[in-house]
Amino acid sequence: MSLAITCPSCAAMVPVEHWNESEETTCRGCTERVVVRVYPAHGVGVGSSLPPKIEVEGDASCFYHAANRAHSACEGCGRFLCSLCDIDLDGRHLCPSCVERGVKVAKEGSLEQSRTLYDSMALALTTWPWLTFWGPLFTAPMALYVIVKHWKTPLSILRRSRFRFWLALVFAVVDLGVFVLFAIAMIVAIRQRQ
Amino acid sequence: MTSPVYRKLAKRRSIGRSADLWLADDHLLFVDRRLFTENYRRFRLSEIQSIVMVERTHFRIVQIAALVLTLALLVLVAMFPESREARIWWSVPLLMIGAAQIVDLVKGHYCRVVLRTAASTVPLKAISRMKKARRFLDTMEPLIAQAQAGIGPPAIPMQDENVVVSKPPEIPAEPTGPLPYVMFGCVILTAVFGLLLLFRTVAAEAAPLSWTVALAAFGIGVAVVSGSVGKAPGIVRMLAVVIMLVAVVDVVFTGAGYFAGTMEMSSQKLAQPPPPPGWFSAWIRTVIGVEVTLGVVGLLVTYVTRRR
């Protein structure tokens, strides 16, 4: 991996003397103002040494690399790990297979990569179709289905109340109520004409 | 295991899409939201190697040009020889657009911020202004310094200052299927139904059809712009944004005019809606012209970009 820092706009290299300057500097490629902050982690891992090998008989070896000396034990399955296999996750030491399993079953909250916001979906189904006037007749039942099916499904990993679900529920009931009233009014009007 | 407590650092919203940056004790969370899906990326503070921000001055020129154009239109409207109602009709949206542009200018220069770790280089889309980027850096720097306290100074490359690293090849746009064609077709169809609105005898039948097709164009526009069905070429996405705005304007304003006519018809017990006022017909004709132009240009652009 290159150690050079480049301008995000034109990919011209930013000279080292402009790193971590308090004021903006001018890019030589695009003449736009650039601010570069480089931290100690820059370059960590480039050319680093391999994990230590077993030298003394009786040393614990890595579960995945028998020739490497164990560095820690996995907190998920207890297997010994070398520094190559030790994955630091929120301060916990895990082996690659435990991390992979965590991603697959989504038990590991800090590994989740995406979530669907069913509450926003239900709310959209009850509001936007009103622009077409007759749309909610079809989408309100769909919204009710989404609400019932996903009421307990975890929403965003960020703070998020179920307020949208409640609002969608109210709107869906109102939507359907309006159509029921409309249908009754139509029937009464037809009967009065007859 | 307890879930981390997040503090919001930045947020940027666009139609059908948003990008947020949240800060936890030991990592930065980037949330990319498209319609009803949130995608997460985490950057541990101890692994952030660099943050680079670059100003985008050419946006400032576009901002000023748009503001000047809006103000010029406002002056033209103020000099309208037509009725007072017509002047108010045109002035209100123009004033709103002008105010939004002034706020946009006050917010400061646009910028692009890129965060780099050993594994990836990621543009932070949640931060688009220099002022906000400065505040972000002020917040992050002490935390990153604390997280990386045990590591030595950053590695310095043996670099030739005059070297310009070649840009990586651009990722080609993913196919979006026939959606752009359908969207531009819907716009032309909306214009056709809009034209029928001018004829009193078929206005009642044409109005709901016109709105439905306009809203279909709006919905497809959201899908095309947000990239939820594949990434369309930049020009097509730009046209889709314009189409979405025109569709909303079409539905709201022509809808209001149609209902006003219908109300007048029922209150005065007329057999047909009264003829629309002159300025309203002129307005509809303008919208129809814009829609036809957009539709035809869009179809041509889509056809040409697909053939390349």
Coordinates of C-alpha atoms in Angstrom, one line a residue:
Chain A
M1 CA 0.0 0.0 0.0
S2 CA 1.3 3.4 -0.9
L3 CA 2.2 5.8 1.8
A4 CA 1.6 8.8 -0.3
I5 CA -1.4 11.1 0.4
T6 CA -3.2 12.3 -2.7
C7 CA -5.7 15.1 -3.4
P8 CA -9.2 13.6 -3.5
S9 CA -10.1 15.9 -6.4
C10 CA -7.2 15.5 -8.8
A11 CA -5.1 12.6 -7.3
A12 CA -2.0 14.8 -7.2
M13 CA 0.4 13.9 -4.4
V14 CA 0.4 16.2 -1.4
P15 CA 4.0 17.0 -0.3
V16 CA 4.9 15.8 3.2
E17 CA 5.6 19.4 4.4
H18 CA 1.9 20.2 3.9
W19 CA 0.7 17.3 6.1
N20 CA -0.9 18.4 9.4
E21 CA -0.6 22.1 8.6
S22 CA -3.0 24.3 10.6
E23 CA -4.0 26.3 7.6
E24 CA -5.3 25.1 4.2
T25 CA -2.7 24.5 1.5
T26 CA -3.1 24.7 -2.2
C27 CA -3.1 21.6 -4.3
R28 CA -0.5 21.6 -7.0
G29 CA -2.7 19.6 -9.4
C30 CA -6.1 21.3 -9.2
T31 CA -5.2 24.5 -7.2
E32 CA -8.1 23.8 -4.8
R33 CA -7.6 24.4 -1.1
V34 CA -6.7 21.1 0.7
V35 CA -6.4 20.2 4.4
V36 CA -4.5 17.0 5.2
R37 CA -4.5 15.3 8.6
V38 CA -2.2 12.3 8.9
Y39 CA -2.3 10.2 12.1
P40 CA 0.2 7.8 13.7
A41 CA -1.6 4.7 12.2
H42 CA -0.5 5.9 8.8
G43 CA 1.9 3.2 7.5
V44 CA 1.2 0.8 10.3
G45 CA 1.4 -2.7 8.9
V46 CA 3.6 -1.8 6.0
G47 CA 6.5 -4.2 6.0
S48 CA 5.5 -5.6 9.5
S49 CA 7.1 -8.8 10.6
L50 CA 5.4 -12.2 10.6
P51 CA 4.0 -13.8 13.8
P52 CA 6.7 -15.6 15.9
K53 CA 7.3 -19.3 15.2
I54 CA 7.4 -22.0 17.9
E55 CA 11.0 -22.2 19.3
V56 CA 10.6 -24.3 22.4
E57 CA 8.8 -27.7 22.5
G58 CA 5.6 -27.4 24.6
D59 CA 4.7 -23.9 23.4
A60 CA 1.1 -23.5 22.5
S61 CA 0.5 -23.3 18.8
C62 CA -2.1 -21.5 16.7
F63 CA -5.1 -23.6 15.8
Y64 CA -4.9 -22.4 12.2
H65 CA -1.1 -22.2 11.8
A66 CA 0.6 -25.1 13.6
A67 CA 4.0 -23.5 13.2
N68 CA 3.1 -20.2 14.8
R69 CA 3.3 -19.5 18.5
A70 CA -0.1 -18.8 20.1
H71 CA -0.7 -15.2 21.0
S72 CA -4.1 -15.3 22.6
A73 CA -7.3 -17.5 22.9
C74 CA -10.5 -16.9 21.0
E75 CA -13.2 -15.6 23.4
G76 CA -15.9 -17.2 21.2
C77 CA -14.6 -20.8 20.9
G78 CA -11.4 -21.0 23.0
R79 CA -9.1 -21.9 20.2
F80 CA -5.5 -20.6 20.4
L81 CA -4.6 -17.9 17.9
C82 CA -1.4 -16.4 16.6
S83 CA -1.2 -12.6 16.0
L84 CA -2.2 -13.2 12.4
C85 CA -5.5 -14.9 13.3
D86 CA -6.4 -12.8 16.3
I87 CA -9.2 -10.3 15.3
D88 CA -9.7 -7.5 17.8
L89 CA -13.4 -6.7 17.9
D90 CA -14.6 -4.1 20.4
G91 CA -11.7 -5.2 22.7
R92 CA -12.6 -8.9 22.4
H93 CA -10.2 -11.4 20.7
L94 CA -12.0 -13.6 18.2
C95 CA -10.9 -16.1 15.6
P96 CA -11.9 -15.7 11.8
S97 CA -14.5 -18.4 11.9
C98 CA -16.3 -16.9 15.0
V99 CA -16.3 -13.6 13.2
E100 CA -17.7 -15.2 10.0
R101 CA -20.4 -17.0 12.0
G102 CA -21.3 -13.7 13.8
V103 CA -21.8 -12.0 10.4
K104 CA -23.9 -14.8 9.0
V105 CA -26.3 -15.1 11.9
A106 CA -26.1 -11.4 12.7
K107 CA -25.7 -12.0 16.4
E108 CA -22.7 -9.7 16.5
G109 CA -24.3 -6.3 16.5
S110 CA -21.0 -4.6 15.7
L111 CA -20.7 -6.6 12.5
E112 CA -24.1 -5.9 11.0
Q113 CA -23.7 -4.3 7.6
S114 CA -27.3 -3.3 6.8
R115 CA -30.9 -3.2 8.1
T116 CA -34.3 -2.5 6.6
L117 CA -36.4 0.3 8.1
Y118 CA -39.8 -1.3 8.1
D119 CA -41.3 1.5 10.1
S120 CA -40.4 4.1 7.4
M121 CA -41.7 1.7 4.8
A122 CA -45.1 1.4 6.5
L123 CA -45.3 5.1 7.0
A124 CA -44.5 5.8 3.3
L125 CA -47.2 3.2 2.3
T126 CA -49.8 5.1 4.2
T127 CA -48.9 8.7 3.2
W128 CA -47.4 9.1 -0.3
P129 CA -50.2 7.1 -2.1
W130 CA -52.7 9.8 -1.1
L131 CA -51.3 11.9 -4.0
T132 CA -53.1 9.4 -6.3
F133 CA -56.3 9.6 -4.2
W134 CA -57.2 5.9 -4.6
G135 CA -53.7 4.5 -3.9
P136 CA -54.2 4.0 -0.1
L137 CA -57.1 1.6 -0.9
F138 CA -54.3 -0.9 -1.9
T139 CA -51.4 0.3 0.1
A140 CA -53.0 0.7 3.6
P141 CA -53.6 -3.1 3.9
M142 CA -50.0 -3.6 2.7
A143 CA -48.9 -1.2 5.4
L144 CA -50.9 -3.1 8.0
Y145 CA -49.2 -6.3 6.9
V146 CA -45.8 -4.7 7.2
I147 CA -46.6 -3.4 10.7
V148 CA -47.9 -6.7 12.0
K149 CA -45.1 -8.8 10.5
H150 CA -42.2 -6.6 11.5
W151 CA -43.4 -5.0 14.7
K152 CA -40.7 -6.9 16.6
T153 CA -38.0 -6.8 13.9
P154 CA -35.0 -4.7 15.1
L155 CA -35.0 -1.4 13.4
S156 CA -31.9 0.8 12.9
I157 CA -28.8 0.1 15.0
L158 CA -29.1 3.8 16.0
R159 CA -31.6 5.2 18.5
R160 CA -35.0 4.8 16.9
S161 CA -38.4 4.6 18.6
R162 CA -41.4 2.8 17.2
F163 CA -43.2 6.1 16.8
R164 CA -43.3 5.7 13.0
F165 CA -44.9 2.3 13.4
W166 CA -47.6 3.8 15.6
L167 CA -48.1 6.7 13.2
A168 CA -48.4 4.3 10.2
L169 CA -50.9 2.2 12.1
V170 CA -53.1 5.3 12.8
F171 CA -52.8 6.5 9.2
A172 CA -53.6 3.0 7.8
V173 CA -56.7 2.7 10.0
V174 CA -57.8 6.3 9.0
D175 CA -57.1 5.5 5.3
L176 CA -59.2 2.4 5.4
G177 CA -61.9 4.2 7.4
V178 CA -62.1 7.0 4.8
F179 CA -62.7 4.4 2.0
V180 CA -65.3 2.5 4.1
L181 CA -67.2 5.8 4.8
F182 CA -66.9 6.7 1.1
A183 CA -68.3 3.2 0.1
I184 CA -71.2 3.6 2.6
A185 CA -72.0 7.1 1.2
M186 CA -72.0 5.8 -2.3
I187 CA -74.4 2.9 -1.4
V188 CA -76.7 5.2 0.4
A189 CA -76.7 7.7 -2.5
I190 CA -77.5 4.9 -5.0
R191 CA -80.3 3.6 -2.9
Q192 CA -81.8 7.1 -2.5
R193 CA -81.8 7.5 -6.3
Q194 CA -83.6 4.2 -6.7
Chain B
M1 CA -23.0 -7.4 24.8
T2 CA -24.3 -3.8 25.0
S3 CA -24.8 -1.8 21.9
P4 CA -22.6 1.3 21.6
V5 CA -23.9 4.7 22.3
Y6 CA -23.6 6.9 19.2
R7 CA -23.4 10.7 18.9
K8 CA -24.4 12.3 15.6
L9 CA -21.6 14.2 13.9
A10 CA -23.0 15.1 10.5
K11 CA -26.0 14.4 8.3
R12 CA -26.7 15.0 4.6
R13 CA -30.0 14.4 3.0
S14 CA -31.1 14.2 -0.6
I15 CA -34.2 12.7 -2.3
G16 CA -34.6 9.1 -1.2
R17 CA -31.1 9.0 0.2
S18 CA -29.2 10.2 3.2
A19 CA -25.7 9.8 4.7
D20 CA -24.9 10.2 8.4
L21 CA -21.8 10.1 10.5
W22 CA -22.0 8.9 14.1
L23 CA -19.3 8.7 16.7
A24 CA -19.0 5.9 19.3
D25 CA -16.4 5.5 22.0
D26 CA -14.0 3.6 19.7
H27 CA -15.2 3.9 16.2
L28 CA -16.9 6.1 13.6
L29 CA -20.1 4.8 12.0
F30 CA -21.0 5.8 8.5
V31 CA -24.6 5.2 7.7
D32 CA -25.7 5.3 4.0
R33 CA -29.5 5.2 3.8
R34 CA -31.3 4.4 0.5
L35 CA -35.1 4.6 0.7
F36 CA -35.8 2.0 3.4
T37 CA -32.3 0.4 3.8
E38 CA -29.5 1.5 6.0
N39 CA -25.9 0.3 5.1
Y40 CA -23.3 0.6 7.8
R41 CA -19.5 1.0 7.7
R42 CA -17.4 1.3 10.8
F43 CA -13.9 2.9 11.1
R44 CA -12.1 2.2 14.3
L45 CA -10.4 5.4 15.7
S46 CA -7.2 3.4 16.2
E47 CA -7.1 2.5 12.5
I48 CA -7.8 5.8 10.8
Q49 CA -4.7 6.8 8.9
S50 CA -5.6 10.1 7.4
I51 CA -8.4 12.5 6.7
V52 CA -8.1 14.7 3.6
M53 CA -10.6 17.5 2.6
V54 CA -10.5 19.5 -0.6
E55 CA -12.6 22.5 -1.4
R56 CA -14.8 22.5 -4.5
T57 CA -14.8 26.1 -5.7
H58 CA -16.6 25.4 -9.0
F59 CA -19.8 24.8 -7.1
R60 CA -19.6 28.4 -5.8
I61 CA -19.8 29.7 -9.3
V62 CA -22.9 27.6 -10.0
Q63 CA -24.5 28.8 -6.7
I64 CA -23.9 32.5 -7.6
A65 CA -25.2 32.0 -11.2
A66 CA -28.4 30.3 -10.0
L67 CA -29.0 33.1 -7.4
V68 CA -28.5 35.8 -10.0
L69 CA -30.9 34.0 -12.4
T70 CA -33.5 33.7 -9.7
L71 CA -33.3 37.4 -8.8
A72 CA -33.5 38.4 -12.4
L73 CA -36.7 36.3 -12.8
L74 CA -38.1 37.9 -9.7
V75 CA -37.5 41.4 -11.1
L76 CA -39.1 40.3 -14.4
V77 CA -42.2 39.0 -12.5
A78 CA -42.4 42.2 -10.5
M79 CA -42.7 44.0 -13.8
F80 CA -45.4 41.8 -15.2
P81 CA -48.1 43.8 -16.8
E82 CA -50.7 41.2 -15.9
S83 CA -52.9 41.1 -12.8
R84 CA -51.7 41.4 -9.2
E85 CA -52.7 37.7 -8.6
A86 CA -50.4 36.6 -11.4
R87 CA -47.5 38.5 -9.8
I88 CA -48.1 36.9 -6.4
W89 CA -48.5 33.5 -8.1
W90 CA -45.0 33.7 -9.6
S91 CA -43.3 35.6 -6.8
V92 CA -44.0 33.2 -4.0
P93 CA -42.1 30.2 -5.5
L94 CA -39.3 32.4 -6.8
L95 CA -38.9 34.0 -3.4
M96 CA -38.7 30.6 -1.7
I97 CA -36.1 29.4 -4.3
G98 CA -34.1 32.6 -3.8
A99 CA -34.2 32.2 0.0
A100 CA -33.0 28.6 -0.3
Q101 CA -30.2 29.7 -2.5
I102 CA -29.1 32.5 0.0
V103 CA -29.1 29.9 2.8
D104 CA -27.0 27.6 0.6
L105 CA -24.5 30.4 0.0
V106 CA -24.3 31.2 3.7
K107 CA -23.6 27.6 4.6
G108 CA -20.2 28.0 2.9
H109 CA -18.0 26.4 0.4
Y110 CA -18.6 22.8 -0.8
C111 CA -15.9 20.3 -0.1
R112 CA -15.1 16.6 -0.4
V113 CA -13.7 14.7 2.6
V114 CA -11.9 11.4 2.3
L115 CA -11.0 9.1 5.2
R116 CA -8.3 6.5 4.8
T117 CA -7.6 3.3 6.7
A118 CA -5.2 0.5 5.9
A119 CA -8.0 -1.4 4.1
S120 CA -10.0 1.3 2.4
T121 CA -10.3 4.9 1.2
V122 CA -13.8 6.2 1.7
P123 CA -15.4 9.5 0.7
L124 CA -17.4 10.8 3.7
K125 CA -20.6 11.9 1.9
A126 CA -22.2 13.2 5.1
I127 CA -19.8 16.1 5.1
S128 CA -20.1 18.4 2.1
R129 CA -19.2 21.9 3.5
M130 CA -15.8 23.3 4.6
K131 CA -17.3 24.7 7.9
K132 CA -18.8 21.3 8.8
A133 CA -15.6 19.5 7.8
R134 CA -13.6 21.8 10.1
R135 CA -15.9 21.1 13.0
F136 CA -15.6 17.4 12.2
L137 CA -11.8 17.5 12.3
D138 CA -11.8 19.5 15.5
T139 CA -14.0 16.8 17.1
M140 CA -12.1 13.8 15.7
E141 CA -8.5 14.9 16.2
P142 CA -8.2 14.6 20.0
L143 CA -10.1 11.3 20.0
I144 CA -7.9 9.8 17.2
A145 CA -4.8 11.1 19.0
Q146 CA -6.0 9.4 22.2
A147 CA -6.8 6.1 20.4
Q148 CA -3.4 6.1 18.7
A149 CA -1.3 7.2 21.7
G150 CA 0.8 4.1 21.7
I151 CA 1.8 4.3 18.1
G152 CA 4.9 6.2 16.9
P153 CA 4.8 9.1 14.4
P154 CA 3.2 8.5 10.9
A155 CA 5.4 6.9 8.3
I156 CA 6.7 9.2 5.6
P157 CA 7.0 8.1 2.0
M158 CA 10.0 8.6 -0.2
Q159 CA 8.1 10.7 -2.6
D160 CA 8.9 12.8 -5.6
E161 CA 6.8 16.0 -5.2
N162 CA 6.1 16.4 -8.8
V163 CA 4.6 13.0 -9.3
V164 CA 0.9 13.0 -10.1
V165 CA -0.6 9.6 -9.3
S166 CA -2.9 8.5 -12.1
K167 CA -6.6 8.3 -11.2
P168 CA -8.0 4.8 -10.8
P169 CA -10.4 3.9 -13.6
E170 CA -13.9 5.0 -13.0
I171 CA -16.4 2.3 -12.1
P172 CA -18.8 1.9 -15.1
A173 CA -22.4 2.7 -14.4
E174 CA -24.5 -0.4 -13.7
P175 CA -27.3 -1.1 -16.1
T176 CA -30.7 0.2 -14.9
G177 CA -32.8 -1.7 -17.4
P178 CA -35.6 0.0 -19.3
L179 CA -36.4 2.3 -16.3
P180 CA -35.0 5.5 -17.8
Y181 CA -36.9 5.0 -21.0
V182 CA -40.1 4.4 -19.0
M183 CA -39.5 7.5 -16.9
F184 CA -39.0 9.8 -19.9
G185 CA -41.9 8.2 -21.6
C186 CA -44.1 8.9 -18.6
V187 CA -43.0 12.6 -18.7
I188 CA -44.1 12.9 -22.3
L189 CA -47.4 11.1 -21.5
T190 CA -48.0 13.5 -18.6
A191 CA -47.5 16.4 -21.1
V192 CA -50.1 14.8 -23.4
F193 CA -52.7 14.5 -20.6
G194 CA -51.7 18.0 -19.4
L195 CA -52.6 19.3 -22.9
L196 CA -56.0 17.6 -22.6
L197 CA -56.6 19.6 -19.3
L198 CA -56.8 22.7 -21.4
F199 CA -60.0 21.3 -23.0
R200 CA -62.8 21.7 -20.6
T201 CA -64.8 18.7 -22.0
V202 CA -62.1 16.1 -21.2
A203 CA -60.4 17.8 -18.3
A204 CA -62.2 15.6 -15.7
E205 CA -61.0 12.4 -17.4
A206 CA -57.5 13.6 -18.1
A207 CA -56.7 15.1 -14.7
P208 CA -56.3 11.8 -12.6
L209 CA -54.5 10.1 -15.5
S210 CA -52.1 13.1 -15.7
W211 CA -51.3 13.0 -12.0
T212 CA -50.9 9.2 -11.9
V213 CA -48.4 9.2 -14.8
A214 CA -46.6 12.2 -13.3
L215 CA -46.3 10.4 -10.0
A216 CA -45.1 7.2 -11.7
A217 CA -42.4 9.4 -13.3
F218 CA -41.6 10.7 -9.8
G219 CA -41.3 7.2 -8.3
I220 CA -39.1 6.0 -11.1
G221 CA -37.0 9.1 -10.7
V222 CA -36.5 8.3 -7.0
A223 CA -35.3 4.8 -8.0
V224 CA -33.0 6.1 -10.7
V225 CA -31.4 8.9 -8.5
S226 CA -31.0 6.8 -5.4
G227 CA -29.4 4.0 -7.4
S228 CA -31.6 1.3 -5.8
V229 CA -32.0 -0.4 -9.2
G230 CA -28.4 0.2 -10.5
K231 CA -26.4 3.3 -11.2
A232 CA -27.5 5.3 -14.1
P233 CA -25.1 7.6 -16.0
G234 CA -24.7 11.1 -14.4
I235 CA -26.6 13.0 -17.0
V236 CA -29.6 10.6 -16.7
R237 CA -29.6 11.0 -13.0
M238 CA -29.5 14.8 -13.3
L239 CA -32.5 14.7 -15.7
A240 CA -34.3 12.4 -13.3
V241 CA -33.9 15.0 -10.5
V242 CA -35.4 17.7 -12.8
I243 CA -38.2 15.4 -13.8
M244 CA -39.0 14.7 -10.1
L245 CA -39.3 18.5 -9.4
V246 CA -41.4 19.1 -12.5
A247 CA -43.7 16.2 -11.6
V248 CA -44.3 17.5 -8.2
V249 CA -44.9 21.0 -9.5
D250 CA -47.3 19.5 -12.2
V251 CA -49.3 17.6 -9.6
V252 CA -49.6 20.3 -7.0
F253 CA -50.3 23.3 -9.2
T254 CA -52.4 21.7 -11.9
G255 CA -54.2 19.8 -9.2
A256 CA -55.0 23.0 -7.3
G257 CA -56.3 24.6 -10.5
Y258 CA -58.4 21.6 -11.4
F259 CA -60.0 21.5 -8.0
A260 CA -60.6 25.2 -8.0
G261 CA -62.5 24.8 -11.3
T262 CA -64.5 21.8 -10.0
M263 CA -65.5 23.7 -6.8
E264 CA -66.6 26.7 -8.8
M265 CA -68.6 24.4 -11.2
S266 CA -70.5 22.9 -8.2
S267 CA -71.0 26.1 -6.3
Q268 CA -72.4 27.9 -9.4
K269 CA -74.2 24.8 -10.6
L270 CA -72.6 24.8 -14.0
A271 CA -72.6 21.8 -16.4
Q272 CA -68.9 22.1 -17.2
P273 CA -66.0 23.6 -15.3
P274 CA -65.5 27.3 -16.1
P275 CA -62.6 28.1 -18.5
P276 CA -59.3 28.5 -16.7
P277 CA -57.9 32.0 -16.4
G278 CA -55.4 33.1 -19.0
W279 CA -52.4 33.0 -16.7
F280 CA -53.3 29.5 -15.6
S281 CA -53.4 28.2 -19.2
A282 CA -50.1 29.9 -19.8
W283 CA -48.7 28.1 -16.8
I284 CA -49.9 24.7 -17.9
R285 CA -48.5 25.3 -21.4
T286 CA -45.1 26.2 -19.9
V287 CA -45.1 23.0 -17.8
I288 CA -46.1 21.0 -20.9
G289 CA -43.3 22.5 -22.9
V290 CA -40.7 21.7 -20.2
E291 CA -42.0 18.2 -19.9
V292 CA -41.9 17.5 -23.6
T293 CA -38.4 18.9 -23.9
L294 CA -37.2 16.9 -20.9
G295 CA -38.8 13.7 -22.2
V296 CA -37.4 14.0 -25.7
V297 CA -33.9 15.1 -24.5
G298 CA -33.9 12.3 -21.9
L299 CA -34.9 9.6 -24.4
L300 CA -32.1 10.8 -26.8
V301 CA -29.5 11.0 -24.0
T302 CA -30.4 7.5 -22.7
Y303 CA -30.3 6.1 -26.2
V304 CA -26.9 7.7 -27.0
T305 CA -25.3 6.7 -23.6
R306 CA -26.5 3.1 -24.0
R307 CA -25.0 2.8 -27.5
R308 CA -21.5 3.8 -26.4

